[in-house]
Coordinates of C-alpha atoms in Angstrom, one line a residue:
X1 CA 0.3 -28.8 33.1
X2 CA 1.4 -32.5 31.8
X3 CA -2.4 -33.4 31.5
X4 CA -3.0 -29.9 29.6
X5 CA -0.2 -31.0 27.3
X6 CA -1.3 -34.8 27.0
X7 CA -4.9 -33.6 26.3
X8 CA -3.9 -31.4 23.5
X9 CA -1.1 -33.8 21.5
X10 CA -3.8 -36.1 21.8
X11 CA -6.5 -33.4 20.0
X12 CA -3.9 -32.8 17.6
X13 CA -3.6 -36.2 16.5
X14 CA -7.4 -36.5 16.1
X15 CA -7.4 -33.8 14.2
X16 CA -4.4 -34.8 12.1
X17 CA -5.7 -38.4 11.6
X18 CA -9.2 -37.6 10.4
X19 CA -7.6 -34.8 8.3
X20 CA -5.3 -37.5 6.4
X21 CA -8.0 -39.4 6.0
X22 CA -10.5 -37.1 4.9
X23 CA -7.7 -36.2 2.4
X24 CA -7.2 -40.1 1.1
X25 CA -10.7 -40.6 0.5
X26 CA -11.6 -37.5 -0.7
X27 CA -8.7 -38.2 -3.4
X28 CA -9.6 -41.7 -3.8
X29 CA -13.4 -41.5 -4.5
X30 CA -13.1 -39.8 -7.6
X31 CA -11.0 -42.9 -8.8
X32 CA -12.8 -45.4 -7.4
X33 CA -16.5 -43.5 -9.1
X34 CA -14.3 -43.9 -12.3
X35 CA -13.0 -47.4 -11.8
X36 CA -16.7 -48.5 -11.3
X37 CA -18.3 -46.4 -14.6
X38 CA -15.8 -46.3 -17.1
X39 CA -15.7 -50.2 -18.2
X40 CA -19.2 -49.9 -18.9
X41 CA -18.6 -46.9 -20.9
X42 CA -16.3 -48.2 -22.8
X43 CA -18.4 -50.7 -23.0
X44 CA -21.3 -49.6 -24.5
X45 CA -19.1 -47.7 -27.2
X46 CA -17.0 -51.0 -28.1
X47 CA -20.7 -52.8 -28.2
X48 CA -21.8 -50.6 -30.5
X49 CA -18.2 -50.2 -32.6
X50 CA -18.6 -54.1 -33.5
X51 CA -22.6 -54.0 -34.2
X52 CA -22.5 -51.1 -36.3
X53 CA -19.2 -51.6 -38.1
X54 CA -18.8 -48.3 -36.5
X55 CA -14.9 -46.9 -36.7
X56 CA -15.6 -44.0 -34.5
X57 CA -17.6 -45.9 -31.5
X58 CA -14.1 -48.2 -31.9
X59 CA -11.8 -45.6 -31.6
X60 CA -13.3 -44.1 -28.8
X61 CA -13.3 -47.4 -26.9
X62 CA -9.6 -47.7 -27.6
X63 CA -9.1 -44.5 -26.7
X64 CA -11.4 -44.4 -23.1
X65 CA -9.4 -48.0 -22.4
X66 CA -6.4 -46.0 -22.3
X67 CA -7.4 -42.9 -20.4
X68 CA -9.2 -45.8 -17.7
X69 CA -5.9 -47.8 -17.4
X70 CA -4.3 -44.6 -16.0
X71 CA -6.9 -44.2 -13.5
X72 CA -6.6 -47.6 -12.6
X73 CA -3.3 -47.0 -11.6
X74 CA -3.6 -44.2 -9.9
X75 CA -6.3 -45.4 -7.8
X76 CA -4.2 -48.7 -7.1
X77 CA -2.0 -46.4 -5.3
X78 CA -4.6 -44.3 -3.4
X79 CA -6.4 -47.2 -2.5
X80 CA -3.3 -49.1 -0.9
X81 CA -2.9 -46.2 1.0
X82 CA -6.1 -46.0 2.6
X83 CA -5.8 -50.0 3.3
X84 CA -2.8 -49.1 5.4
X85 CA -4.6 -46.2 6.7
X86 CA -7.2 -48.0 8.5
X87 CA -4.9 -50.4 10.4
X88 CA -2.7 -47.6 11.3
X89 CA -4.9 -44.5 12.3
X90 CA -7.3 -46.2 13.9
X91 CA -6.7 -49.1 15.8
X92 CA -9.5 -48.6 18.3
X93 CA -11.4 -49.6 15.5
X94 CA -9.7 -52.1 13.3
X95 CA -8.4 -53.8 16.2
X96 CA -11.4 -55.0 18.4
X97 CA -13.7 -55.1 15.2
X98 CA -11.5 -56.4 12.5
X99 CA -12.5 -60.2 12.6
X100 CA -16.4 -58.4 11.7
X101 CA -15.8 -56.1 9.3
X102 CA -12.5 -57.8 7.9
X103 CA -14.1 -59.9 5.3
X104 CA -15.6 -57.4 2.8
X105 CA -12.0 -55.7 2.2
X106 CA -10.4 -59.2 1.4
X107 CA -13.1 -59.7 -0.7
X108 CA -12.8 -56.7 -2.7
X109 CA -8.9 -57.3 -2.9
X110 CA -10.1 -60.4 -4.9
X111 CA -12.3 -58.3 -7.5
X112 CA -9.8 -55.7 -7.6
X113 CA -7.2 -58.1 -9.3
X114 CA -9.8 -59.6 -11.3
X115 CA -10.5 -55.8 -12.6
X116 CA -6.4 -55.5 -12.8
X117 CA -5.5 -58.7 -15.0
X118 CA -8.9 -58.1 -17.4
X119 CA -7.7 -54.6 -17.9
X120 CA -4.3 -55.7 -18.8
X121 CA -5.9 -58.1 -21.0
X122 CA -8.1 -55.9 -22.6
X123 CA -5.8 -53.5 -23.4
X124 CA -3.2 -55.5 -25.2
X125 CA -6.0 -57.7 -26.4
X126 CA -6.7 -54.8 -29.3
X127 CA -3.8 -55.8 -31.2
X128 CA -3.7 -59.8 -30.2
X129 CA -7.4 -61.0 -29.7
X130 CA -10.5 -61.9 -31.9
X131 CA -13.0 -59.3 -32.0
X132 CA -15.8 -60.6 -29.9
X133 CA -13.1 -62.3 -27.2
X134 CA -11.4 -59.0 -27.1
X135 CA -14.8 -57.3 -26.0
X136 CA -16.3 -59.9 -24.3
X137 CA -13.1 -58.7 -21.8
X138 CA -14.8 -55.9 -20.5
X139 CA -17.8 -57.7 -18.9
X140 CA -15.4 -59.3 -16.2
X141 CA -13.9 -55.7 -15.9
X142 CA -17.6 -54.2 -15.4
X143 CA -18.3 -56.4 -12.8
X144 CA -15.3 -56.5 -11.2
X145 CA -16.2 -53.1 -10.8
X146 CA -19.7 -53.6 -9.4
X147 CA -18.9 -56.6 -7.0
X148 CA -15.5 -54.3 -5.3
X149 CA -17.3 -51.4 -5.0
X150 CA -20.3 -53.2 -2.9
X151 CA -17.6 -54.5 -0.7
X152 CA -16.3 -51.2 0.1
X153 CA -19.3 -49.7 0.5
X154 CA -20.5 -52.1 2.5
X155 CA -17.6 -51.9 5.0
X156 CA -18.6 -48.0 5.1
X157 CA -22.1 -49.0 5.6
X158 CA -21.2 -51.2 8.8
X159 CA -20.3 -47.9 10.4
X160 CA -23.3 -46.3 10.0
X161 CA -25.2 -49.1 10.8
X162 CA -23.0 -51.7 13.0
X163 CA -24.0 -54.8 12.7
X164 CA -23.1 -59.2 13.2
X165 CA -21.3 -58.9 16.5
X166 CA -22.5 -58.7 20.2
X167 CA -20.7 -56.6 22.8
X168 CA -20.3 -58.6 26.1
X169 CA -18.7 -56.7 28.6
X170 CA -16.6 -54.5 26.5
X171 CA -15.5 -57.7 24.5
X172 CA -16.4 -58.4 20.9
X173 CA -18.6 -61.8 20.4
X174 CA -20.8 -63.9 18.4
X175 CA -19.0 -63.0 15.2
X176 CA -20.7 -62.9 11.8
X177 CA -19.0 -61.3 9.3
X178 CA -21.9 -62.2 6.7
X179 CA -24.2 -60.1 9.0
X180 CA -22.4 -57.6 9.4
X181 CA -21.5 -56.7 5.6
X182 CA -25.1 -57.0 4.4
X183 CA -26.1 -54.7 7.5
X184 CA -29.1 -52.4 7.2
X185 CA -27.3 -49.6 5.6
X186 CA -25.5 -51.4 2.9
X187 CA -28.3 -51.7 0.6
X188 CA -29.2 -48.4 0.0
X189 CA -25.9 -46.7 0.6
X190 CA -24.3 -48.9 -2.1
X191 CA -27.3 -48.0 -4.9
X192 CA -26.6 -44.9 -4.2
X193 CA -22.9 -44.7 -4.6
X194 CA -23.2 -46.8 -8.0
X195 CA -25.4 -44.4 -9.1
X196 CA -23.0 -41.1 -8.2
X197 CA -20.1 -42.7 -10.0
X198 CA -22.2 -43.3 -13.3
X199 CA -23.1 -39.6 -13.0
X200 CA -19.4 -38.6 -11.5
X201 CA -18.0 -40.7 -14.7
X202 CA -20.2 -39.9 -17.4
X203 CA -20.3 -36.4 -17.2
X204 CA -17.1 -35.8 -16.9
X205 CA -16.3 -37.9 -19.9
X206 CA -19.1 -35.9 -21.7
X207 CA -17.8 -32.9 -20.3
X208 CA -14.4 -33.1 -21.8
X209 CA -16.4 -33.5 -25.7
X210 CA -18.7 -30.8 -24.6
X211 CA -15.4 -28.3 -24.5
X212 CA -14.3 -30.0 -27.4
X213 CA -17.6 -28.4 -28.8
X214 CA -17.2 -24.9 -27.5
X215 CA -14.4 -25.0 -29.7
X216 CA -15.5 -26.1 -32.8
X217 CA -14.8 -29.8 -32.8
X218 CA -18.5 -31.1 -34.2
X219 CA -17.5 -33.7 -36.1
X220 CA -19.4 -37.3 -35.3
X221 CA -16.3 -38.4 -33.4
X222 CA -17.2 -35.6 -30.8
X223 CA -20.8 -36.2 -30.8
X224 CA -20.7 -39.4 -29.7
X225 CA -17.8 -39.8 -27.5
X226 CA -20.4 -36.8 -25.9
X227 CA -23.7 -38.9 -26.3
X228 CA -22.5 -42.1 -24.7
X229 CA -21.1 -41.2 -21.7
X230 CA -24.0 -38.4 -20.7
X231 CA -27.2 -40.4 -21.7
X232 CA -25.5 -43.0 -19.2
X233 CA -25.0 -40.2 -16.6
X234 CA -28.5 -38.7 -17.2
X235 CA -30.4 -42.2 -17.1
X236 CA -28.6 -41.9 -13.8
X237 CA -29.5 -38.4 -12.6
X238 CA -33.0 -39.0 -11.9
X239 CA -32.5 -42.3 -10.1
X240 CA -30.5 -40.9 -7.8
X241 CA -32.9 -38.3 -7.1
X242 CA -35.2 -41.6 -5.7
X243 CA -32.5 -43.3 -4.3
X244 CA -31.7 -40.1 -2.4
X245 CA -34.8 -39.9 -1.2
X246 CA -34.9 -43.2 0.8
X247 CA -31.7 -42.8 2.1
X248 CA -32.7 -39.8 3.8
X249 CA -36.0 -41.2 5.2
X250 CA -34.0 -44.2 7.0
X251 CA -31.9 -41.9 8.5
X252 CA -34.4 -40.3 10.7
X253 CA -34.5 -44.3 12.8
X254 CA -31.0 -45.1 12.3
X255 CA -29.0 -42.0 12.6
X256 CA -31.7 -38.9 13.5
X257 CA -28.7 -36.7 14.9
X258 CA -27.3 -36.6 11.1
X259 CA -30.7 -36.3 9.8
X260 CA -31.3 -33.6 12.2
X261 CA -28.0 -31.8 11.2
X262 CA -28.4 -32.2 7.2
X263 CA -31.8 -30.0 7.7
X264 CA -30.5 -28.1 10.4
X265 CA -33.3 -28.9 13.5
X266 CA -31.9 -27.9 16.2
X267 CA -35.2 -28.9 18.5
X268 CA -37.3 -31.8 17.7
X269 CA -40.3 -30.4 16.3
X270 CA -43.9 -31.0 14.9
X271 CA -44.4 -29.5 11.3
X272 CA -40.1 -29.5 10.6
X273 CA -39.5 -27.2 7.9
X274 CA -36.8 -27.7 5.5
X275 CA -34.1 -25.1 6.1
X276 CA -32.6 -23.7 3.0
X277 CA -28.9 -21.9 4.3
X278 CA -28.7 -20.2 7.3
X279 CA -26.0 -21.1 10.0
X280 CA -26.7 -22.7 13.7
X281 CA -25.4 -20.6 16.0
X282 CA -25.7 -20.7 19.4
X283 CA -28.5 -23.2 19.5
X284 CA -30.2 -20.9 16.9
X285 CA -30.9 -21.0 12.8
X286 CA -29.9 -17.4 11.6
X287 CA -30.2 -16.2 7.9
X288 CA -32.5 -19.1 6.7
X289 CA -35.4 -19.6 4.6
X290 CA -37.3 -21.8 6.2
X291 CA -40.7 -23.8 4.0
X292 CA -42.7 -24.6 7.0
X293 CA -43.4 -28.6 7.0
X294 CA -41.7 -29.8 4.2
X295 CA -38.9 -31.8 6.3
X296 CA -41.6 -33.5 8.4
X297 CA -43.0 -34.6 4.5
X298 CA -39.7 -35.8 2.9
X299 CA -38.9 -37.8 5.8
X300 CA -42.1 -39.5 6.6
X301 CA -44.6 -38.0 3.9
X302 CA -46.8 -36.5 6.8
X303 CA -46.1 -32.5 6.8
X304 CA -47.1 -32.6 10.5
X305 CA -44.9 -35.7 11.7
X306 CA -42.7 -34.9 14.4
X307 CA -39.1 -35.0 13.3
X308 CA -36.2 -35.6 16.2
X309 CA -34.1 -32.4 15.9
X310 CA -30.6 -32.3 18.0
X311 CA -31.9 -32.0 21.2
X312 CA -32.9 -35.6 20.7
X313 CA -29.5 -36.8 21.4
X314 CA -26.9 -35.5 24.2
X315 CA -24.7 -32.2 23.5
X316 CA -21.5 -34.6 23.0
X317 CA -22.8 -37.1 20.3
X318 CA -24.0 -34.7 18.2
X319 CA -21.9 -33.6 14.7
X320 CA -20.9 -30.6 13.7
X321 CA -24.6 -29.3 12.2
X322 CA -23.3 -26.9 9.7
X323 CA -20.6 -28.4 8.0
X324 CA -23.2 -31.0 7.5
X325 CA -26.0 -29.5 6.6
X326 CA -23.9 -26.6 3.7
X327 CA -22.4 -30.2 2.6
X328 CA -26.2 -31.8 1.8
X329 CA -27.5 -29.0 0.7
X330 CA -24.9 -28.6 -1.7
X331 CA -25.0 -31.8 -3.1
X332 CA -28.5 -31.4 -3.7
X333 CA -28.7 -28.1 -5.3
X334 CA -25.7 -29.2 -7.4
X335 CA -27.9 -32.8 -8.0
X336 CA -30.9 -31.3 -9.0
X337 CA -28.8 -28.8 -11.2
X338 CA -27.5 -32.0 -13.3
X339 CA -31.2 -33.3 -13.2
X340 CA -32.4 -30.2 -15.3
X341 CA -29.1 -30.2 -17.4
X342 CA -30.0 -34.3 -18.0
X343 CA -34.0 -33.2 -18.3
X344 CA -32.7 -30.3 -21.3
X345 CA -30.6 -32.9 -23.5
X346 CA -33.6 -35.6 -23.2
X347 CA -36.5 -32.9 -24.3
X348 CA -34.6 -31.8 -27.1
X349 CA -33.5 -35.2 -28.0
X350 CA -37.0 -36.1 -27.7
X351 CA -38.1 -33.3 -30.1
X352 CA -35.4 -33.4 -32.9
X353 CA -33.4 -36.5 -32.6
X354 CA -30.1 -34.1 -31.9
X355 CA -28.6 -32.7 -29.1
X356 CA -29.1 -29.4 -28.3
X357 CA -27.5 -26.3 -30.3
X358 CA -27.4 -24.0 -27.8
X359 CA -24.2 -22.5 -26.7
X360 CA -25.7 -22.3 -23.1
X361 CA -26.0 -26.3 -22.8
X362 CA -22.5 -26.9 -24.0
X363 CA -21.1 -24.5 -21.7
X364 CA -23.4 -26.2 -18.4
X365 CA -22.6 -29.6 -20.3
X366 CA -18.4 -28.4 -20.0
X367 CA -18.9 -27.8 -16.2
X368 CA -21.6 -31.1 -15.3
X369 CA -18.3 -33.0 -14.4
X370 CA -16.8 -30.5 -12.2
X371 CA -20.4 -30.3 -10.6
X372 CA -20.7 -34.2 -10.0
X373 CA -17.3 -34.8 -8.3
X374 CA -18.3 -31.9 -6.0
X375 CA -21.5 -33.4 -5.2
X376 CA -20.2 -36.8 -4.6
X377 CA -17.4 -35.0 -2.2
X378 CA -20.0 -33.3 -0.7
X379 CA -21.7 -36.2 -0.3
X380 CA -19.2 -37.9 0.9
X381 CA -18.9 -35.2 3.6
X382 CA -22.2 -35.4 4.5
X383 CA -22.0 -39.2 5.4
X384 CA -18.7 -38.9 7.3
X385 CA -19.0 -36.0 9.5
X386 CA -22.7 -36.6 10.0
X387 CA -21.8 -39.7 11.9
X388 CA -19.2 -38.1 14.2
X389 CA -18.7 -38.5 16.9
X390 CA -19.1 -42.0 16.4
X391 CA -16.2 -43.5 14.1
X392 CA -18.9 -46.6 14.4
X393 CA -22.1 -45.3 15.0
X394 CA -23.5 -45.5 18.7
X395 CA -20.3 -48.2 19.7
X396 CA -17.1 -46.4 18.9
X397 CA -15.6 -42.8 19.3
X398 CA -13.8 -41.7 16.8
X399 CA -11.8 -40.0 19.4
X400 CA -11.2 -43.9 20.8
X401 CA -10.4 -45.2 17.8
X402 CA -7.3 -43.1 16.8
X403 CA -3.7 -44.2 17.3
X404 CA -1.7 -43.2 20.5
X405 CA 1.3 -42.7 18.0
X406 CA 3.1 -39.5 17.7
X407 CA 3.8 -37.6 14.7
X408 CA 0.4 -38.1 12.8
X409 CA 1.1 -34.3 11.7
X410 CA 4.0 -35.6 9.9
X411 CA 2.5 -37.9 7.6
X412 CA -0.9 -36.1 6.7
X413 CA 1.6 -33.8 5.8
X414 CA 3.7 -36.5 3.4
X415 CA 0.5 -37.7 2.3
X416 CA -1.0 -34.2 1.1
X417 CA 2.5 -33.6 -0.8
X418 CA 2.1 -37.1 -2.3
X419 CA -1.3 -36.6 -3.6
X420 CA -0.5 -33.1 -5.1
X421 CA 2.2 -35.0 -6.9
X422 CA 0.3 -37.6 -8.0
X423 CA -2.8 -35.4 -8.9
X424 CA -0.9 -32.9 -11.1
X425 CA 1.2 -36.1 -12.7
X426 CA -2.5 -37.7 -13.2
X427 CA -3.5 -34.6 -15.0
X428 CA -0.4 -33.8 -17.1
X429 CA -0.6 -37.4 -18.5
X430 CA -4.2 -37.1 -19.3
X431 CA -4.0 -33.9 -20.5
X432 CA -0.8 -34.8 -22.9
X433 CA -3.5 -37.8 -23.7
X434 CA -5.5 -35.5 -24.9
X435 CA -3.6 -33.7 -27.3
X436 CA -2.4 -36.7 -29.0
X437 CA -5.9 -37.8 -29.3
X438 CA -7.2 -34.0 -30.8
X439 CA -4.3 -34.3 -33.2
X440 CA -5.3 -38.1 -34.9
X441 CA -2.6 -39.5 -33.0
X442 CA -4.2 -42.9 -32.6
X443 CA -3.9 -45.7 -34.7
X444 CA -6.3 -47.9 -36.1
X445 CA -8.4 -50.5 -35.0
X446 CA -7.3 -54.4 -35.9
X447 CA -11.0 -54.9 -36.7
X448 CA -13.1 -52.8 -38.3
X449 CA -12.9 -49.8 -40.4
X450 CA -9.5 -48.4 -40.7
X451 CA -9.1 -45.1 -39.2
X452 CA -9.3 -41.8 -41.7
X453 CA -6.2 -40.3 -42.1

């Protein structure tokens, strides 16, 4: 009876743990996509404010520095949670492995308060700096934002593909923390996280102008505080799509059980077809449309290639296939939806130097930011619960990992309420941002044009 009851506190603190931090990250990705994409943004629009002697490209840098420095704050606070997070829920993990995969989050803590003081600089700089120093601001801010975000990833990457430490006798040697942050993984899974957060970012700052259009705002303000941010994410879109691609191929040598789950295989097979829905149950694929061969081509461009399916790995290492799989394909479908939405603008662009007049694009336009967090969650997803059960892949449980501490319930519970609180305080101040901003409550520029009154 005492080992019944040991057994399951100790499933319910798995459970609990993983759930508080699925919650964390799935709050904090969306601010960490923004803190990467929006300095360039604003960027490109201050760039082309002081080139052009253009008033409206100024005011919408003045106005996008504003709506970042919230963000920024808000992710401060997400982000020092999941830094405690890590020590504290799993310290099967940070423990034994935290002189190898230590260095990339000091390193990132370093870029993060570069980012910090240049956005403090920049925006009270508006009011105190000369023109060119004030932009020339942003660039440490920008890549602030690319050199952190590498670091993190990387540190993600290391548990998918563990690497710059030898395992002698259950003990942790031969330490290289260089090794083991520019593992095999990093490469590719850090391209293509840049690249989500450019689309995450730029069309949701698009998407906010494209509802300003569905109700009548089509003056140049709107057009281009719409153009700048979704050419960026639509330059994006299709690089992605290639990026994509070669992260799924190196899967099928590096992790084949999530490879296997994100197409649904549940036998390795000559000829895999790509499984479109459908549900594994019972060792089975029900309710799928299956395209005979087309797995075996995207993964190793041979439609006959034999593909490991879940069989290739023992009953308890593999993940949970579905979750996985609905999460890939969902990112895709809602990936290659943004593609064609990207692939519209550019054609009519292309024809009429204009964007398109269609009520239909603004409406997709007013939803492509909605549709890019989703597929970055769901991309997310797909990466995380494709590697369980390995919290690092092929050398750690996850279920090994967690902390033997009670009352884990407790604070995923305090940690939900917080981020409800913070999320609807997040939104209530950019939202009451954005009425100022739609009734001229911004003042002008201390360098060029003045603002119309």
């Amino acid at each position: 009876m005492d080992m019944v009851l040991v057994v399951a506190t100790s499933q319910a603190n798995l459970f609990a743990a993983r759930y508080q931090m699925a919650t964390s990250l799935g709050f904090h990705i969306m601010l960490a996509a923004a803190g990467v994409a929006f300095p360039f943004i604003t960027l490109l629009a201050h760039r082309r404010g002081l080139r052009h002697k253009d008033r409206d490209a100024l005011r919408l840098a003045k106005r996008w520095s504003k709506v970042m420095a919230v963000l920024f704050a808000v992710g401060a606070v997400s982000g020092t949670i999941i830094s405690f997070e890590m020590g504290m829920l799993w310290p099967g993990m940070m423990g034994p492995f935290g002189d190898v995969i230590g260095l990339p989050f000091a390193l990132e803590g370093v870029a993060f308060f570069v980012e910090a003081i240049f956005i403090a600089i920049y925006l009270y700089g508006w009011n105190r700096l000369p023109a060119r120093t004030h932009y020339r601001t942003l660039y440490p801010i920008v890549v602030s934002g690319f050199v952190g975000s590498f670091f993190i990833v990387s540190a993600n990457a290391w548990m998918n593909s563990p690497a710059g430490f030898t395992l002698t006798a259950g003990e942790v040697t031969n330490i290289d923390p260089w090794a083991a942050m520019l593992n095999s993984a990093t490469g590719v899974q850090y391209v293509h996280m840049l690249l989500a957060a450019y689309m995450l970012t730029g069309f949701t700052i698009a998407g906010v102008y494209a509802v300003g259009r569905l109700k009548g705002r089509t003056d140049r303000l709107h057009r281009l505080g719409f153009i700048i941010p979704f050419v960026v994410a639509s330059i994006a879109a299709p690089l992605q799509v290639v990026v994509g691609d070669v992260a799924s191929r190196r899967l099928i040598e590096a992790q084949p059980a999530k490879f296997a789950a994100m197409e649904l295989l549940p036998e390795t097979i000559a000829g895999a077809p790509m499984t479109l829905g459908g549900l594994l149950v019972d060792g089975e694929v029900r309710g799928a449309i299956e395209i005979p061969g087309l797995a075996s081509f995207l993964a190793t461009r041979d439609f006959g290639a034999v593909v490991p399916g879940l069989d290739a790995v023992p009953a308890d290492e593999r993940p949970p296939a579905n979750i996985v799989h609905w999460s890939f394909q969902l990112m895709v479908a809602l990936g290659t939806g943004l593609l064609a939405l990207s692939a519209w603008f550019a054609f009519i662009w292309w024809r009429k130097r204009d964007v398109p007049q269609g009520v239909w694009f603004w409406r997709f336009a007013s939803l492509a930011g909605i549709g890019a967090i989703t597929a970055l969650e769901a991309g997310w997803v797909t990466t995380e619960v494709g590697r369980q059960p390995w919290i690092v892949q092929g050398v750690v449980r996850t279920a090994d990992a967690v902390t033997a501490a009670e009352g884990i319930v407790v604070t995923a519970a305090a940690i939900t309420g917080l981020y409800l609180v913070l999320g609807v305080a997040t939104l209530a101040v950019l939202r009451r941002m954005s009425r100022r901003f739609a009734a001229g409550e911004d003042v002008a520029t201390p360098y060029g044009p003045e603002v119309a009154p």
